[in-house]
Short mmCIF file of C-alpha atoms in Angstrom, two decimals:
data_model
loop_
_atom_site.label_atom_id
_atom_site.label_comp_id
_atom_site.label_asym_id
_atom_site.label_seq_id
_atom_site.Cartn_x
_atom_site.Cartn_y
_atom_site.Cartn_z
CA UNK A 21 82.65 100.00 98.71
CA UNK A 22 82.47 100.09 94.94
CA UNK A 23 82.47 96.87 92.55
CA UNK A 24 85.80 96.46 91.86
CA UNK A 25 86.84 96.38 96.08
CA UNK A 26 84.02 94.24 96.30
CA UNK A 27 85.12 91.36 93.71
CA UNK A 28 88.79 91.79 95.32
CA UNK A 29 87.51 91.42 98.88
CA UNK A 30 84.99 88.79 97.73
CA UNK A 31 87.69 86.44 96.19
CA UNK A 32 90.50 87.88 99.01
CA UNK A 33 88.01 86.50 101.22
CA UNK A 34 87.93 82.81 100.19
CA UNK A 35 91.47 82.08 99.44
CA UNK A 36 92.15 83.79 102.74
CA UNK A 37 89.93 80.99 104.39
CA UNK A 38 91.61 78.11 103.10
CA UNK A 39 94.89 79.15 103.69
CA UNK A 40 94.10 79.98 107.26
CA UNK A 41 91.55 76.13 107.22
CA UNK A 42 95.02 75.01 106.39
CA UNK A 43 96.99 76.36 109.81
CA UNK A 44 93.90 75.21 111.67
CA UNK A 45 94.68 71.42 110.54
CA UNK A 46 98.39 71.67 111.40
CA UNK A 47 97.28 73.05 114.93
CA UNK A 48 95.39 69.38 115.51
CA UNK A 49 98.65 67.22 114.68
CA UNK A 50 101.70 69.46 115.23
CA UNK A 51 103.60 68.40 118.42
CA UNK A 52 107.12 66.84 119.66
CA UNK A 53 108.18 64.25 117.04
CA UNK A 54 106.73 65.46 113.67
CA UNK A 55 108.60 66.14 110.90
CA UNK A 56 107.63 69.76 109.19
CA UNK A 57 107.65 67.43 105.84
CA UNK A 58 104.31 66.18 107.12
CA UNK A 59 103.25 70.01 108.15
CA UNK A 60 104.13 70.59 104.65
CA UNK A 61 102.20 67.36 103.30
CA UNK A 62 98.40 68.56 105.49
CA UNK A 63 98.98 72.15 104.07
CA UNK A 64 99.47 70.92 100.72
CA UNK A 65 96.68 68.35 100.81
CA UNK A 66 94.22 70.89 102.48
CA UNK A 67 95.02 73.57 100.04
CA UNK A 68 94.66 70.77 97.35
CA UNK A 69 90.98 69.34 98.26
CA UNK A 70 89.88 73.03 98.65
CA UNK A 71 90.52 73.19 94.71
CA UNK A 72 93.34 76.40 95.67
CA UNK A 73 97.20 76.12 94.59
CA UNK A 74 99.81 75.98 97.30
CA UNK A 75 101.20 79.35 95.70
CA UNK A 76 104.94 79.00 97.31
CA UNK A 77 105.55 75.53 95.67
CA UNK A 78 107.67 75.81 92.59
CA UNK A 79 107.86 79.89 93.26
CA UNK A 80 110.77 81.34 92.30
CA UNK A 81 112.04 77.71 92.76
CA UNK A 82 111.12 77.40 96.21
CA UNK A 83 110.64 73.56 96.18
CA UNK A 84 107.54 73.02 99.01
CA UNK A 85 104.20 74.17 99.60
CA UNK A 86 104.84 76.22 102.60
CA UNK A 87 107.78 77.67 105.22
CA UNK A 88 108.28 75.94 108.28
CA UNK A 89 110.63 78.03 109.77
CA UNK A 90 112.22 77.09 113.18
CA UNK A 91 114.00 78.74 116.22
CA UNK A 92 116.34 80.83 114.72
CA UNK A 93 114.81 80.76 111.50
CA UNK A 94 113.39 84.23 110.73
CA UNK A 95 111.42 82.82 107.78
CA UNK A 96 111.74 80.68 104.46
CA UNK A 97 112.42 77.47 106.04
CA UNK A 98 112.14 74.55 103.68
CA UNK A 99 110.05 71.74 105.08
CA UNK A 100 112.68 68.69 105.41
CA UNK A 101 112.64 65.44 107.92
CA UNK A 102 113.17 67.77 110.49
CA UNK A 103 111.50 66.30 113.57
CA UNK A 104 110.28 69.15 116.03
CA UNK A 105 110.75 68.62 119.52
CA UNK A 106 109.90 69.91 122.92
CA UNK A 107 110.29 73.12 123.44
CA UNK A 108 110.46 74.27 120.09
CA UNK A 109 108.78 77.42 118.33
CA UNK A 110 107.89 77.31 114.59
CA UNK A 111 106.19 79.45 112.02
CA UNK A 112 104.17 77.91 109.30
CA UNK A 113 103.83 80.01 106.59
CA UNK A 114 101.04 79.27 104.08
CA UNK A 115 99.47 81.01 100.45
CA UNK A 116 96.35 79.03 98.69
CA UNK A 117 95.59 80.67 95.43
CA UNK A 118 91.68 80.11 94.60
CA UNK A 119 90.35 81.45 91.25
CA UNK A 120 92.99 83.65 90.49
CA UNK A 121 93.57 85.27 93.86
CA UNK A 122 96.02 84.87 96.98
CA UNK A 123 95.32 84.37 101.02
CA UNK A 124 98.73 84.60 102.79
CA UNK A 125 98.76 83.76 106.60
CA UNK A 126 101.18 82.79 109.06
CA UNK A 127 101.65 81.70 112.14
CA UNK A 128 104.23 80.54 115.39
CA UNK A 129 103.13 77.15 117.02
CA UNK A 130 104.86 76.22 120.22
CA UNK A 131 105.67 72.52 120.55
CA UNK A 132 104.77 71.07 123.69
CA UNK A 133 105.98 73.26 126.65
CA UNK A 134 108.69 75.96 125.87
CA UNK A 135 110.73 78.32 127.76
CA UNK A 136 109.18 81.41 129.43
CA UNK A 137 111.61 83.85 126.79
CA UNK A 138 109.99 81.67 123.87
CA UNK A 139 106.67 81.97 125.21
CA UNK A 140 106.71 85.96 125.34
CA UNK A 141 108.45 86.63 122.18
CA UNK A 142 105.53 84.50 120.83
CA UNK A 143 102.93 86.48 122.58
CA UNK A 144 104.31 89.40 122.03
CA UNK A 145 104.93 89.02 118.09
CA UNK A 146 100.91 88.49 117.51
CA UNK A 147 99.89 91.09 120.08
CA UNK A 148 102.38 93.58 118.25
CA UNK A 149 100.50 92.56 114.57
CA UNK A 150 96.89 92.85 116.47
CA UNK A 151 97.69 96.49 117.76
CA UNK A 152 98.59 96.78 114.32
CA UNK A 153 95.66 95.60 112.44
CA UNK A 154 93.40 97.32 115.00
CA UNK A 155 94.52 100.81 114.02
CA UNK A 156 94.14 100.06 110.30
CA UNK A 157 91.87 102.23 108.42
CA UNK A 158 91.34 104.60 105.57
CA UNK A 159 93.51 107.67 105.67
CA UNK A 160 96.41 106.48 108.12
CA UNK A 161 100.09 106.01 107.32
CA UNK A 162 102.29 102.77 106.25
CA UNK A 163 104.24 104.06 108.95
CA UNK A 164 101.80 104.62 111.75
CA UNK A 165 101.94 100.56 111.14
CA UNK A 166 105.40 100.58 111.59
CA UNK A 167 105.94 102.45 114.26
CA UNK A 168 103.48 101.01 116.48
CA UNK A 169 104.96 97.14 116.10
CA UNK A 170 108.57 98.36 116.82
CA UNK A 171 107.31 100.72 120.21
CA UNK A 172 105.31 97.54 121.25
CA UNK A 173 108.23 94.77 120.65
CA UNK A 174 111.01 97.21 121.63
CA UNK A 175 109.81 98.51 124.91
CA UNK A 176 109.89 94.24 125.73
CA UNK A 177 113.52 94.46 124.64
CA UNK A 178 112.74 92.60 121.59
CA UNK A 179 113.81 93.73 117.95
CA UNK A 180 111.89 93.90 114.46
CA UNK A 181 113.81 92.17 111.42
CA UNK A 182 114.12 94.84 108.89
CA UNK A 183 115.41 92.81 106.02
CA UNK A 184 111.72 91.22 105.24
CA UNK A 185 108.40 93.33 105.48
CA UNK A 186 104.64 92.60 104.54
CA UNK A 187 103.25 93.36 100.72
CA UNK A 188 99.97 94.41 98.54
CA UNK A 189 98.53 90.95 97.55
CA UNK A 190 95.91 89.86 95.09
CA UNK A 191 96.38 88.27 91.66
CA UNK A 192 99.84 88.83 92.25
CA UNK A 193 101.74 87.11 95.36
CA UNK A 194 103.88 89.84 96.36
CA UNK A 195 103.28 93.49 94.54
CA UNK A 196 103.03 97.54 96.00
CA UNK A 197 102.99 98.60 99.08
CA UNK A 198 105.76 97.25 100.67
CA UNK A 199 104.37 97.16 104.70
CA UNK A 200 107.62 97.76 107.00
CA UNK A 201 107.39 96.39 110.58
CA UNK A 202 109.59 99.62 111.85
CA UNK A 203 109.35 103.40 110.87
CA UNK A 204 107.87 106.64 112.00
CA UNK A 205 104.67 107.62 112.64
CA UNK A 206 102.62 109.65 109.97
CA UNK A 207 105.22 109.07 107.24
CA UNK A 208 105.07 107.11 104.36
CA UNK A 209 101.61 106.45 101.84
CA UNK A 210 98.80 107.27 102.86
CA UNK A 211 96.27 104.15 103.60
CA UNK A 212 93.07 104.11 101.43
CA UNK A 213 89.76 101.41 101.15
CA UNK A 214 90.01 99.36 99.09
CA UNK A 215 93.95 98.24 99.43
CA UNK A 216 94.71 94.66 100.58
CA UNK A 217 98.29 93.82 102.23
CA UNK A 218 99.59 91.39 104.61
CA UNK A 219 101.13 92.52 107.91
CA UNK A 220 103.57 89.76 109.08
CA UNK A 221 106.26 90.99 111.74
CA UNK A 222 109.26 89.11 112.47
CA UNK A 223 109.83 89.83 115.91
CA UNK A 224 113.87 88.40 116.94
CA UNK A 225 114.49 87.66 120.91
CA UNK A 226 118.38 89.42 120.05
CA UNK A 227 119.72 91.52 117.09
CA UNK A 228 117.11 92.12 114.56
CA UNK A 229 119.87 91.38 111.76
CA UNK A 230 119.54 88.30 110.31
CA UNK A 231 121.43 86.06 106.94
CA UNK A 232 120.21 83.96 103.72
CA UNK A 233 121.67 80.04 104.08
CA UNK A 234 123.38 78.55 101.14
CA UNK A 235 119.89 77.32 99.56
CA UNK A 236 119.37 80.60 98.90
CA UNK A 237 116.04 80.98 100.84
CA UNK A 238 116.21 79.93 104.54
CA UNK A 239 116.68 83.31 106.74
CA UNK A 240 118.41 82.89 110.30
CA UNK A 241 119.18 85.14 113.03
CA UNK A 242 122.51 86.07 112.77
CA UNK A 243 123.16 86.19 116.18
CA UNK A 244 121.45 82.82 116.37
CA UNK A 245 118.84 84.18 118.75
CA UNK A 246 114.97 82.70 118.57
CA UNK A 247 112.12 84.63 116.14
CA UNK A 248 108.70 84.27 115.69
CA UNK A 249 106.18 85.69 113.21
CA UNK A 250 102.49 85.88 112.63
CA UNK A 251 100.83 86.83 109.53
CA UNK A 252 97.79 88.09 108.13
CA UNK A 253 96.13 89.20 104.81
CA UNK A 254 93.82 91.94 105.07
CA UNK A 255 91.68 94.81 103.66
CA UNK A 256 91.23 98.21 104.34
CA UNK A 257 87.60 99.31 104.89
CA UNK A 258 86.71 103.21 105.13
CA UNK A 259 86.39 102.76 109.14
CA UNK A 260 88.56 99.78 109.89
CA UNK A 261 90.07 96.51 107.60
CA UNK A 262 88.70 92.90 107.67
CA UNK A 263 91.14 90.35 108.13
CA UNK A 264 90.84 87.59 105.09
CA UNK A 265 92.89 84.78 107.08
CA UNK A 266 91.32 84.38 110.64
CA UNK A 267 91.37 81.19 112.10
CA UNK A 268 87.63 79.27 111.34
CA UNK A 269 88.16 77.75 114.66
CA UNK A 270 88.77 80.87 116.56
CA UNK A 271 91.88 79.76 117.55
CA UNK A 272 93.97 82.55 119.34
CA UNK A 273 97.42 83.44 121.03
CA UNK A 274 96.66 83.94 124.54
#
């Protein structure tokens, strides 16, 4: 790996760590009865004594320091007084910015005990960005990455939102490639070292088609059917990729 990939994975690799420290806190407090305010308050303050930048507050007018995105909320949700409940599933969706560079990690808590169809579209929405990640190396297609989240979520009879798809990161938030959760295989770029994206599939229980509410950034289901999501940032390496945002305490989907 030459200099440059070095520095990028070097600095990829920290902010990565603090966004994902971040998730790790909400996992000890979230449950029936909070509000996603005070999810957005322990990212913030996490992100904060880390000396990183919550990079979704004030961008592009968003007005909180991460999505907490509920249900039928595909993604974008604004942290509010929203008390969770029993039974609910929600993605928390978190950036820290750390000496000029972005981590970007999400993912779909389930509050208390849920339903068995909210329980597999969750499992099955970070298995489908695992098989993903796994195949990830130099030389492959965007769409090999693609294709194999939409076989695994279809063939469950689960759909892939198409309206929202993964990005390059780095000094900027969202830049080239654009990382589709659906395609073909062996079409599209070519994969090479050195590149550093997020993979982040939005995995719907009905219709993959989903609508922008009135504030101009929440995302529903249109068909008002549940979604999850799980995110992370990671970089390609000549025989594999290293993913910047794993969980510090190992937490896991099962």
């Amino acid at each position: 790996m030459n200099n440059n990939f070095k520095e990028a994975f070097e600095k990829t690799r920290i902010a990565g760590s603090i966004a994902a420290g971040a998730l790790d806190e909400v996992e000890t407090i979230i449950q029936p009865g909070i509000s996603t305010d005070k999810i957005d308050k322990i990212c913030y303050e996490y992100i904060n004594d880390h000396d990183a930048y919550s990079a979704p507050l004030f961008y592009r007018g968003f007005p909180k320091s991460c999505c907490t995105s509920a249900n039928h909320v595909v993604c974008h949700g604004i942290p509010s007084d929203k008390i969770l409940k029993e039974g609910d599933i929600v993605n928390v969706d978190v950036t820290a910015f750390k000496n000029e560079w972005h981590g970007d990690t999400s993912r779909t808590f389930k509050i208390g005990e849920v339903s068995v169809k909210a329980d597999k579209l969750v499992n099955a929405t970070y298995a489908a960005m695992m098989k993903a990640i796994n195949l990830i190396k130099d030389g492959i297609h965007l769409g090999d990455i693609g294709s194999t989240i939409q076989t695994y979520v279809e063939a469950r009879g689960f759909s892939v939102v198409q309206d929202f798809c993964g990005h390059g990161i780095g000094q900027s938030f969202h830049k080239e490639p654009n990382i589709l959760h659906y395609g073909k295989k062996g079409t599209g770029e070519k994969i090479k070292t050195g590149m550093i994206f997020t993979i982040e599939p939005m995995i719907n229980f009905g219709n993959y088609e989903t609508k922008t509410l009135n504030d101009g950034w929440t995302a529903v289901t249109k068909d008002k059917s549940l979604s999850a999501q799980f995110e992370h940032t990671i970089g390609v390496t000549k025989d594999g990729c290293e993913i910047f945002t794993q969980s510090k305490k190992n937490i896991q989907i099962k």
